[in-house]
PDB file of C-alpha atoms in Angstrom:
ATOM      1  CA  MET A   1       1.214 -62.806 -23.967  1.00 96.00           C
ATOM      2  CA  ILE A   2       4.552 -63.390 -25.658  1.00 98.00           C
ATOM      3  CA  ASP A   3       7.860 -62.082 -24.310  1.00 98.00           C
ATOM      4  CA  THR A   4       9.656 -61.445 -27.589  1.00 98.00           C
ATOM      5  CA  HIS A   5      13.033 -60.733 -25.972  1.00 98.00           C
ATOM      6  CA  THR A   6      14.302 -62.254 -22.726  1.00 98.00           C
ATOM      7  CA  HIS A   7      17.729 -63.536 -21.657  1.00 98.00           C
ATOM      8  CA  LEU A   8      16.428 -66.323 -19.402  1.00 98.00           C
ATOM      9  CA  TYR A   9      19.765 -68.121 -19.686  1.00 98.00           C
ATOM     10  CA  ALA A  10      21.640 -65.198 -18.057  1.00 98.00           C
ATOM     11  CA  GLU A  11      23.542 -65.902 -14.843  1.00 97.00           C
ATOM     12  CA  GLU A  12      21.194 -63.546 -12.977  1.00 98.00           C
ATOM     13  CA  PHE A  13      18.641 -66.394 -13.118  1.00 98.00           C
ATOM     14  CA  ASP A  14      20.978 -69.198 -12.019  1.00 98.00           C
ATOM     15  CA  GLU A  15      19.462 -69.310  -8.525  1.00 97.00           C
ATOM     16  CA  ASP A  16      15.766 -69.343  -9.449  1.00 98.00           C
ATOM     17  CA  ARG A  17      15.347 -69.824 -13.210  1.00 98.00           C
ATOM     18  CA  LYS A  18      12.578 -72.425 -12.960  1.00 98.00           C
ATOM     19  CA  GLU A  19      10.660 -70.290 -10.470  1.00 98.00           C
ATOM     20  CA  ALA A  20      11.048 -67.149 -12.617  1.00 98.00           C
ATOM     21  CA  ILE A  21       9.716 -68.986 -15.673  1.00 98.00           C
ATOM     22  CA  GLN A  22       6.836 -70.432 -13.648  1.00 98.00           C
ATOM     23  CA  ARG A  23       5.893 -66.967 -12.388  1.00 98.00           C
ATOM     24  CA  ALA A  24       5.651 -65.816 -16.003  1.00 98.00           C
ATOM     25  CA  LEU A  25       3.639 -68.871 -17.068  1.00 98.00           C
ATOM     26  CA  ASP A  26       1.266 -68.205 -14.169  1.00 98.00           C
ATOM     27  CA  LYS A  27       0.749 -64.670 -15.512  1.00 96.00           C
ATOM     28  CA  GLY A  28      -0.338 -66.057 -18.891  1.00 96.00           C
ATOM     29  CA  ILE A  29       2.922 -65.611 -20.796  1.00 97.00           C
ATOM     30  CA  THR A  30       2.942 -68.525 -23.196  1.00 94.00           C
ATOM     31  CA  LYS A  31       6.169 -68.084 -25.148  1.00 97.00           C
ATOM     32  CA  PHE A  32       9.636 -66.681 -24.511  1.00 98.00           C
ATOM     33  CA  TYR A  33      12.020 -65.760 -27.333  1.00 98.00           C
ATOM     34  CA  LEU A  34      15.700 -65.857 -26.390  1.00 98.00           C
ATOM     35  CA  PRO A  35      18.114 -63.621 -28.314  1.00 98.00           C
ATOM     36  CA  ALA A  36      21.624 -64.982 -28.794  1.00 98.00           C
ATOM     37  CA  ILE A  37      24.733 -63.114 -27.574  1.00 98.00           C
ATOM     38  CA  ASP A  38      27.804 -65.125 -28.573  1.00 98.00           C
ATOM     39  CA  SER A  39      29.129 -68.700 -28.439  1.00 98.00           C
ATOM     40  CA  GLU A  40      29.843 -68.507 -24.710  1.00 98.00           C
ATOM     41  CA  PHE A  41      26.073 -68.487 -24.070  1.00 97.00           C
ATOM     42  CA  HIS A  42      24.818 -70.852 -26.800  1.00 98.00           C
ATOM     43  CA  GLU A  43      24.862 -74.042 -24.716  1.00 97.00           C
ATOM     44  CA  LYS A  44      22.821 -72.566 -21.858  1.00 98.00           C
ATOM     45  CA  MET A  45      20.400 -70.921 -24.251  1.00 98.00           C
ATOM     46  CA  LEU A  46      19.789 -74.031 -26.354  1.00 98.00           C
ATOM     47  CA  HIS A  47      19.516 -76.256 -23.274  1.00 98.00           C
ATOM     48  CA  LEU A  48      16.704 -74.083 -21.955  1.00 97.00           C
ATOM     49  CA  GLU A  49      14.883 -74.485 -25.257  1.00 96.00           C
ATOM     50  CA  VAL A  50      15.064 -78.279 -24.876  1.00 97.00           C
ATOM     51  CA  GLU A  51      13.845 -78.043 -21.287  1.00 97.00           C
ATOM     52  CA  TYR A  52      10.756 -76.010 -22.279  1.00 97.00           C
ATOM     53  CA  PRO A  53       9.818 -77.272 -25.758  1.00 96.00           C
ATOM     54  CA  GLY A  54       7.444 -75.005 -27.646  1.00 94.00           C
ATOM     55  CA  GLN A  55       7.572 -72.379 -24.907  1.00 97.00           C
ATOM     56  CA  VAL A  56      11.199 -71.228 -24.884  1.00 98.00           C
ATOM     57  CA  ILE A  57      12.517 -70.557 -28.383  1.00 97.00           C
ATOM     58  CA  SER A  58      16.066 -69.523 -29.295  1.00 98.00           C
ATOM     59  CA  MET A  59      17.209 -67.063 -31.921  1.00 98.00           C
ATOM     60  CA  MET A  60      20.723 -67.086 -33.367  1.00 98.00           C
ATOM     61  CA  GLY A  61      23.113 -64.210 -34.015  1.00 98.00           C
ATOM     62  CA  LEU A  62      26.109 -62.230 -32.776  1.00 98.00           C
ATOM     63  CA  HIS A  63      25.336 -59.334 -30.407  1.00 98.00           C
ATOM     64  CA  PRO A  64      27.119 -56.104 -31.452  1.00 98.00           C
ATOM     65  CA  CYS A  65      28.756 -55.666 -28.019  1.00 97.00           C
ATOM     66  CA  TYR A  66      30.502 -58.997 -28.599  1.00 98.00           C
ATOM     67  CA  VAL A  67      31.897 -58.111 -32.018  1.00 98.00           C
ATOM     68  CA  LYS A  68      35.567 -58.125 -31.028  1.00 97.00           C
ATOM     69  CA  PRO A  69      38.547 -57.666 -33.388  1.00 97.00           C
ATOM     70  CA  GLU A  70      40.136 -60.953 -32.334  1.00 97.00           C
ATOM     71  CA  SER A  71      37.030 -63.161 -32.543  1.00 98.00           C
ATOM     72  CA  TRP A  72      34.154 -61.712 -34.577  1.00 98.00           C
ATOM     73  CA  GLU A  73      34.869 -63.638 -37.774  1.00 98.00           C
ATOM     74  CA  LYS A  74      35.079 -66.938 -35.897  1.00 98.00           C
ATOM     75  CA  GLU A  75      31.894 -66.075 -34.007  1.00 98.00           C
ATOM     76  CA  LEU A  76      30.090 -65.399 -37.288  1.00 98.00           C
ATOM     77  CA  GLU A  77      31.221 -68.794 -38.601  1.00 98.00           C
ATOM     78  CA  ILE A  78      29.598 -70.408 -35.556  1.00 98.00           C
ATOM     79  CA  VAL A  79      26.374 -68.465 -36.161  1.00 98.00           C
ATOM     80  CA  LYS A  80      26.344 -69.511 -39.832  1.00 98.00           C
ATOM     81  CA  ASN A  81      26.880 -73.161 -38.934  1.00 98.00           C
ATOM     82  CA  TYR A  82      23.901 -73.087 -36.570  1.00 98.00           C
ATOM     83  CA  LEU A  83      21.719 -71.336 -39.157  1.00 98.00           C
ATOM     84  CA  ASP A  84      22.605 -74.012 -41.716  1.00 98.00           C
ATOM     85  CA  GLU A  85      22.065 -76.844 -39.207  1.00 97.00           C
ATOM     86  CA  ARG A  86      18.564 -76.078 -37.938  1.00 96.00           C
ATOM     87  CA  HIS A  87      15.701 -73.631 -38.043  1.00 95.00           C
ATOM     88  CA  PHE A  88      15.589 -70.495 -35.906  1.00 97.00           C
ATOM     89  CA  PRO A  89      12.636 -68.051 -35.866  1.00 97.00           C
ATOM     90  CA  ALA A  90      14.917 -65.010 -36.251  1.00 98.00           C
ATOM     91  CA  ILE A  91      18.504 -63.803 -36.472  1.00 98.00           C
ATOM     92  CA  GLY A  92      19.210 -61.729 -33.390  1.00 95.00           C
ATOM     93  CA  GLU A  93      20.115 -59.867 -31.535  1.00 97.00           C
ATOM     94  CA  ILE A  94      22.270 -58.074 -34.049  1.00 98.00           C
ATOM     95  CA  GLY A  95      22.981 -54.428 -34.817  1.00 98.00           C
ATOM     96  CA  ILE A  96      25.212 -51.571 -33.709  1.00 98.00           C
ATOM     97  CA  ASP A  97      26.073 -50.379 -30.193  1.00 97.00           C
ATOM     98  CA  LEU A  98      28.159 -47.216 -29.831  1.00 97.00           C
ATOM     99  CA  TYR A  99      27.497 -46.757 -26.121  1.00 94.00           C
ATOM    100  CA  TRP A 100      30.212 -49.130 -24.922  1.00 91.00           C
ATOM    101  CA  ASP A 101      32.777 -49.045 -27.732  1.00 91.00           C
ATOM    102  CA  LYS A 102      32.910 -46.723 -30.720  1.00 95.00           C
ATOM    103  CA  THR A 103      36.242 -48.120 -31.932  1.00 96.00           C
ATOM    104  CA  THR A 104      34.646 -51.299 -33.290  1.00 97.00           C
ATOM    105  CA  LEU A 105      32.080 -49.526 -35.481  1.00 98.00           C
ATOM    106  CA  ASP A 106      33.604 -50.769 -38.753  1.00 98.00           C
ATOM    107  CA  ILE A 107      33.518 -54.445 -37.752  1.00 98.00           C
ATOM    108  CA  GLN A 108      30.112 -54.048 -36.080  1.00 98.00           C
ATOM    109  CA  VAL A 109      28.779 -52.800 -39.423  1.00 98.00           C
ATOM    110  CA  LYS A 110      30.395 -55.724 -41.274  1.00 98.00           C
ATOM    111  CA  ALA A 111      28.948 -58.259 -38.825  1.00 98.00           C
ATOM    112  CA  PHE A 112      25.519 -56.607 -39.013  1.00 98.00           C
ATOM    113  CA  GLU A 113      25.530 -56.596 -42.816  1.00 98.00           C
ATOM    114  CA  GLN A 114      26.657 -60.208 -43.034  1.00 98.00           C
ATOM    115  CA  GLN A 115      23.873 -61.356 -40.725  1.00 98.00           C
ATOM    116  CA  ILE A 116      21.312 -59.294 -42.652  1.00 98.00           C
ATOM    117  CA  ASP A 117      22.449 -61.095 -45.826  1.00 98.00           C
ATOM    118  CA  TRP A 118      21.826 -64.449 -44.145  1.00 98.00           C
ATOM    119  CA  ALA A 119      18.411 -63.317 -42.956  1.00 98.00           C
ATOM    120  CA  ILE A 120      17.427 -62.316 -46.491  1.00 98.00           C
ATOM    121  CA  GLU A 121      18.840 -65.540 -47.910  1.00 98.00           C
ATOM    122  CA  LYS A 122      16.910 -67.645 -45.354  1.00 97.00           C
ATOM    123  CA  ASP A 123      13.823 -65.394 -45.318  1.00 96.00           C
ATOM    124  CA  LEU A 124      14.083 -64.757 -41.567  1.00 97.00           C
ATOM    125  CA  PRO A 125      13.283 -61.622 -39.551  1.00 98.00           C
ATOM    126  CA  ILE A 126      16.095 -59.887 -37.680  1.00 98.00           C
ATOM    127  CA  VAL A 127      16.008 -58.516 -34.136  1.00 98.00           C
ATOM    128  CA  ILE A 128      17.990 -55.286 -33.965  1.00 98.00           C
ATOM    129  CA  HIS A 129      19.953 -53.945 -31.023  1.00 98.00           C
ATOM    130  CA  THR A 130      20.669 -50.245 -31.491  1.00 96.00           C
ATOM    131  CA  ARG A 131      22.190 -48.058 -28.804  1.00 95.00           C
ATOM    132  CA  GLU A 132      23.379 -44.516 -29.547  1.00 94.00           C
ATOM    133  CA  SER A 133      23.499 -45.661 -33.169  1.00 96.00           C
ATOM    134  CA  PHE A 134      20.178 -44.946 -34.891  1.00 97.00           C
ATOM    135  CA  ASP A 135      21.809 -43.045 -37.771  1.00 97.00           C
ATOM    136  CA  GLU A 136      24.389 -45.771 -38.399  1.00 98.00           C
ATOM    137  CA  THR A 137      21.749 -48.517 -38.103  1.00 98.00           C
ATOM    138  CA  PHE A 138      19.405 -46.796 -40.558  1.00 98.00           C
ATOM    139  CA  GLU A 139      22.305 -46.300 -43.002  1.00 98.00           C
ATOM    140  CA  VAL A 140      22.907 -50.061 -43.044  1.00 98.00           C
ATOM    141  CA  LEU A 141      19.195 -50.875 -43.398  1.00 98.00           C
ATOM    142  CA  GLU A 142      18.776 -48.393 -46.259  1.00 98.00           C
ATOM    143  CA  ARG A 143      21.795 -49.895 -47.986  1.00 97.00           C
ATOM    144  CA  LYS A 144      20.483 -53.436 -47.503  1.00 97.00           C
ATOM    145  CA  LYS A 145      16.847 -52.695 -48.401  1.00 96.00           C
ATOM    146  CA  HIS A 146      15.087 -55.824 -49.623  1.00 97.00           C
ATOM    147  CA  PRO A 147      11.471 -57.082 -49.725  1.00 96.00           C
ATOM    148  CA  LYS A 148      12.421 -59.866 -47.280  1.00 97.00           C
ATOM    149  CA  LEU A 149      14.214 -57.589 -44.809  1.00 98.00           C
ATOM    150  CA  ARG A 150      11.987 -57.209 -41.762  1.00 98.00           C
ATOM    151  CA  GLY A 151      11.997 -57.658 -38.008  1.00 98.00           C
ATOM    152  CA  ILE A 152      11.948 -55.922 -34.636  1.00 98.00           C
ATOM    153  CA  PHE A 153      13.724 -52.848 -33.328  1.00 98.00           C
ATOM    154  CA  HIS A 154      14.318 -54.381 -29.911  1.00 98.00           C
ATOM    155  CA  CYS A 155      14.016 -52.136 -26.836  1.00 96.00           C
ATOM    156  CA  PHE A 156      12.978 -49.180 -28.941  1.00 97.00           C
ATOM    157  CA  SER A 157      14.005 -45.925 -27.266  1.00 93.00           C
ATOM    158  CA  GLY A 158      14.135 -43.480 -30.162  1.00 95.00           C
ATOM    159  CA  ASP A 159      11.897 -40.532 -31.045  1.00 96.00           C
ATOM    160  CA  LEU A 160       8.728 -40.413 -33.164  1.00 97.00           C
ATOM    161  CA  GLU A 161      10.616 -39.704 -36.387  1.00 97.00           C
ATOM    162  CA  GLN A 162      12.912 -42.682 -35.784  1.00 97.00           C
ATOM    163  CA  ALA A 163       9.928 -44.887 -34.936  1.00 98.00           C
ATOM    164  CA  ARG A 164       8.267 -43.964 -38.215  1.00 98.00           C
ATOM    165  CA  HIS A 165      11.521 -44.525 -40.129  1.00 98.00           C
ATOM    166  CA  ALA A 166      11.828 -48.023 -38.628  1.00 98.00           C
ATOM    167  CA  ILE A 167       8.220 -48.834 -39.576  1.00 98.00           C
ATOM    168  CA  ASP A 168       8.766 -47.504 -43.119  1.00 97.00           C
ATOM    169  CA  LEU A 169      11.650 -49.970 -43.404  1.00 98.00           C
ATOM    170  CA  ASN A 170       9.257 -52.860 -42.576  1.00 97.00           C
ATOM    171  CA  PHE A 171      10.162 -53.154 -38.896  1.00 98.00           C
ATOM    172  CA  ILE A 172       8.030 -53.119 -35.787  1.00 98.00           C
ATOM    173  CA  LEU A 173       8.953 -51.805 -32.347  1.00 98.00           C
ATOM    174  CA  GLY A 174       9.846 -53.923 -29.314  1.00 98.00           C
ATOM    175  CA  ILE A 175       8.423 -52.112 -26.297  1.00 98.00           C
ATOM    176  CA  GLY A 176       9.626 -52.959 -22.797  1.00 98.00           C
ATOM    177  CA  GLY A 177      10.261 -51.434 -19.395  1.00 97.00           C
ATOM    178  CA  VAL A 178      11.519 -48.112 -20.808  1.00 96.00           C
ATOM    179  CA  VAL A 179       7.900 -47.175 -21.610  1.00 97.00           C
ATOM    180  CA  THR A 180       7.222 -47.035 -17.845  1.00 96.00           C
ATOM    181  CA  PHE A 181      10.185 -44.732 -17.048  1.00 95.00           C
ATOM    182  CA  LYS A 182       9.490 -41.065 -16.305  1.00 88.00           C
ATOM    183  CA  ASN A 183      12.439 -40.077 -18.503  1.00 88.00           C
ATOM    184  CA  GLY A 184      11.798 -42.782 -21.107  1.00 84.00           C
ATOM    185  CA  LYS A 185       9.968 -40.321 -23.382  1.00 91.00           C
ATOM    186  CA  ILE A 186       8.521 -42.938 -25.751  1.00 95.00           C
ATOM    187  CA  ASP A 187       5.248 -42.905 -23.782  1.00 94.00           C
ATOM    188  CA  GLN A 188       4.748 -39.312 -24.990  1.00 94.00           C
ATOM    189  CA  PHE A 189       4.308 -40.290 -28.651  1.00 96.00           C
ATOM    190  CA  LEU A 190       3.640 -44.034 -28.709  1.00 97.00           C
ATOM    191  CA  ASN A 191      -0.107 -43.536 -29.200  1.00 96.00           C
ATOM    192  CA  GLU A 192       0.767 -42.118 -32.636  1.00 97.00           C
ATOM    193  CA  ILE A 193       2.205 -45.514 -33.604  1.00 98.00           C
ATOM    194  CA  PRO A 194      -0.386 -48.098 -34.684  1.00 97.00           C
ATOM    195  CA  LEU A 195      -0.709 -50.912 -32.157  1.00 97.00           C
ATOM    196  CA  ASP A 196      -0.164 -53.469 -34.923  1.00 97.00           C
ATOM    197  CA  LYS A 197       3.438 -52.174 -35.167  1.00 98.00           C
ATOM    198  CA  ILE A 198       4.316 -53.107 -31.570  1.00 98.00           C
ATOM    199  CA  VAL A 199       5.400 -56.249 -29.724  1.00 98.00           C
ATOM    200  CA  LEU A 200       5.983 -56.667 -26.002  1.00 98.00           C
ATOM    201  CA  GLU A 201       9.333 -57.598 -24.481  1.00 98.00           C
ATOM    202  CA  THR A 202      11.147 -57.469 -21.163  1.00 98.00           C
ATOM    203  CA  ASP A 203      14.859 -57.778 -22.111  1.00 98.00           C
ATOM    204  CA  SER A 204      15.120 -59.467 -18.714  1.00 98.00           C
ATOM    205  CA  PRO A 205      17.204 -59.432 -16.573  1.00 98.00           C
ATOM    206  CA  TYR A 206      17.716 -55.817 -17.743  1.00 97.00           C
ATOM    207  CA  LEU A 207      15.477 -52.712 -17.809  1.00 97.00           C
ATOM    208  CA  ALA A 208      12.890 -53.733 -15.240  1.00 98.00           C
ATOM    209  CA  PRO A 209       9.701 -51.681 -15.480  1.00 97.00           C
ATOM    210  CA  VAL A 210       8.455 -49.391 -12.718  1.00 96.00           C
ATOM    211  CA  PRO A 211       7.983 -50.198  -9.805  1.00 97.00           C
ATOM    212  CA  HIS A 212      10.918 -52.664 -10.099  1.00 97.00           C
ATOM    213  CA  ARG A 213      13.272 -50.250 -11.894  1.00 96.00           C
ATOM    214  CA  GLY A 214      16.898 -50.843 -10.906  1.00 95.00           C
ATOM    215  CA  LYS A 215      16.232 -54.427  -9.843  1.00 97.00           C
ATOM    216  CA  ARG A 216      16.453 -57.644 -11.813  1.00 98.00           C
ATOM    217  CA  ASN A 217      13.834 -57.813 -14.522  1.00 98.00           C
ATOM    218  CA  GLU A 218      11.921 -61.000 -15.336  1.00 98.00           C
ATOM    219  CA  SER A 219       9.367 -62.124 -17.889  1.00 98.00           C
ATOM    220  CA  SER A 220       6.517 -62.083 -15.351  1.00 98.00           C
ATOM    221  CA  TYR A 221       6.759 -58.274 -15.386  1.00 98.00           C
ATOM    222  CA  LEU A 222       5.526 -58.190 -18.988  1.00 98.00           C
ATOM    223  CA  ASP A 223       2.045 -57.412 -17.679  1.00 97.00           C
ATOM    224  CA  LEU A 224       3.386 -54.091 -16.332  1.00 98.00           C
ATOM    225  CA  VAL A 225       4.499 -53.129 -19.842  1.00 98.00           C
ATOM    226  CA  ALA A 226       1.114 -54.154 -21.262  1.00 98.00           C
ATOM    227  CA  GLY A 227      -0.571 -52.227 -18.443  1.00 97.00           C
ATOM    228  CA  LYS A 228       1.239 -49.045 -19.468  1.00 97.00           C
ATOM    229  CA  LEU A 229       0.022 -49.550 -23.040  1.00 98.00           C
ATOM    230  CA  VAL A 230      -3.539 -49.758 -21.678  1.00 98.00           C
ATOM    231  CA  ASN A 231      -3.110 -46.170 -20.455  1.00 96.00           C
ATOM    232  CA  ILE A 232      -1.335 -44.961 -23.596  1.00 97.00           C
ATOM    233  CA  TYR A 233      -3.788 -46.436 -26.104  1.00 97.00           C
ATOM    234  CA  GLY A 234      -6.948 -46.295 -24.027  1.00 97.00           C
ATOM    235  CA  LYS A 235      -7.726 -49.941 -24.786  1.00 97.00           C
ATOM    236  CA  ASP A 236      -8.411 -52.714 -22.316  1.00 97.00           C
ATOM    237  CA  PHE A 237      -5.724 -55.175 -21.273  1.00 97.00           C
ATOM    238  CA  SER A 238      -7.166 -58.113 -23.219  1.00 97.00           C
ATOM    239  CA  GLU A 239      -7.087 -56.118 -26.454  1.00 98.00           C
ATOM    240  CA  ILE A 240      -3.475 -55.011 -25.908  1.00 98.00           C
ATOM    241  CA  ASP A 241      -2.600 -58.652 -25.174  1.00 97.00           C
ATOM    242  CA  LYS A 242      -4.441 -59.963 -28.250  1.00 97.00           C
ATOM    243  CA  ILE A 243      -3.016 -57.464 -30.753  1.00 98.00           C
ATOM    244  CA  THR A 244       0.614 -57.584 -29.555  1.00 98.00           C
ATOM    245  CA  THR A 245       0.497 -61.396 -29.394  1.00 97.00           C
ATOM    246  CA  GLU A 246      -0.787 -61.563 -32.970  1.00 96.00           C
ATOM    247  CA  ASN A 247       2.011 -59.200 -34.006  1.00 97.00           C
ATOM    248  CA  ALA A 248       4.605 -61.482 -32.424  1.00 97.00           C
ATOM    249  CA  LYS A 249       3.082 -64.525 -34.130  1.00 96.00           C
ATOM    250  CA  ARG A 250       3.269 -62.730 -37.455  1.00 96.00           C
ATOM    251  CA  ILE A 251       6.947 -61.818 -37.029  1.00 97.00           C
ATOM    252  CA  PHE A 252       7.992 -65.273 -35.802  1.00 96.00           C
ATOM    253  CA  SER A 253       5.519 -66.978 -38.130  1.00 84.00           C
ATOM    254  CA  ASP A 254       7.373 -70.240 -38.731  1.00 53.00           C
ATOM    255  CA  ASN A 255       7.376 -71.096 -35.051  1.00 51.00           C
ATOM    256  CA  LEU A 256       3.748 -70.470 -34.108  1.00 43.00           C
TER     257      LEU A 256
END
């Protein structure tokens, strides 16, 4: 299995990071993709990649919650320098978040569009963070439509119509712990989405699946997400594992 979205460098793992990674490796999780947040986290993220070569792989981008009026342009310069310096498998996580701060929508859109331009220019997928912002996110993607524009709607929590819209725009859905929540709702329609349009993720340390909901999440819990898909799709675990892993390899093709 591949955890396509995990913040293993987060401070929540400072006490037992090695053990948490080992628990995931023991469960058969072979690769971990780390989404970037902002420059404050780059050093820890990239160090972890060096420590686990070929297993832990960093993305690069500016998270929408960290698009701040006083720093976003400088942060984007840092992202661009990294993208020009070395290869990354994706630009992410990027997007629009209107849950925490609606006042920065205009600069969030500018940062999102700029990073989409770089992704198209470098022929890289993007990993999208969207929270209470599906309409605004789709507006940007429609405006930026391009044959090379593709990627993952990370932590997908929309409805069936939004899922289909994302797929029509050449994106696949990142499915994590939310699929196990009673009020998560996506489990009610997910079987209408082809399995080849889904990748597994944890978003650890956030959004732990049931029965760990409310506690720290970790990559070793990815099997609980896959287990829920077994029920939803009526396929055995090995098939869910095989198909979602192939999907992840296809998205992050240059690195696998």
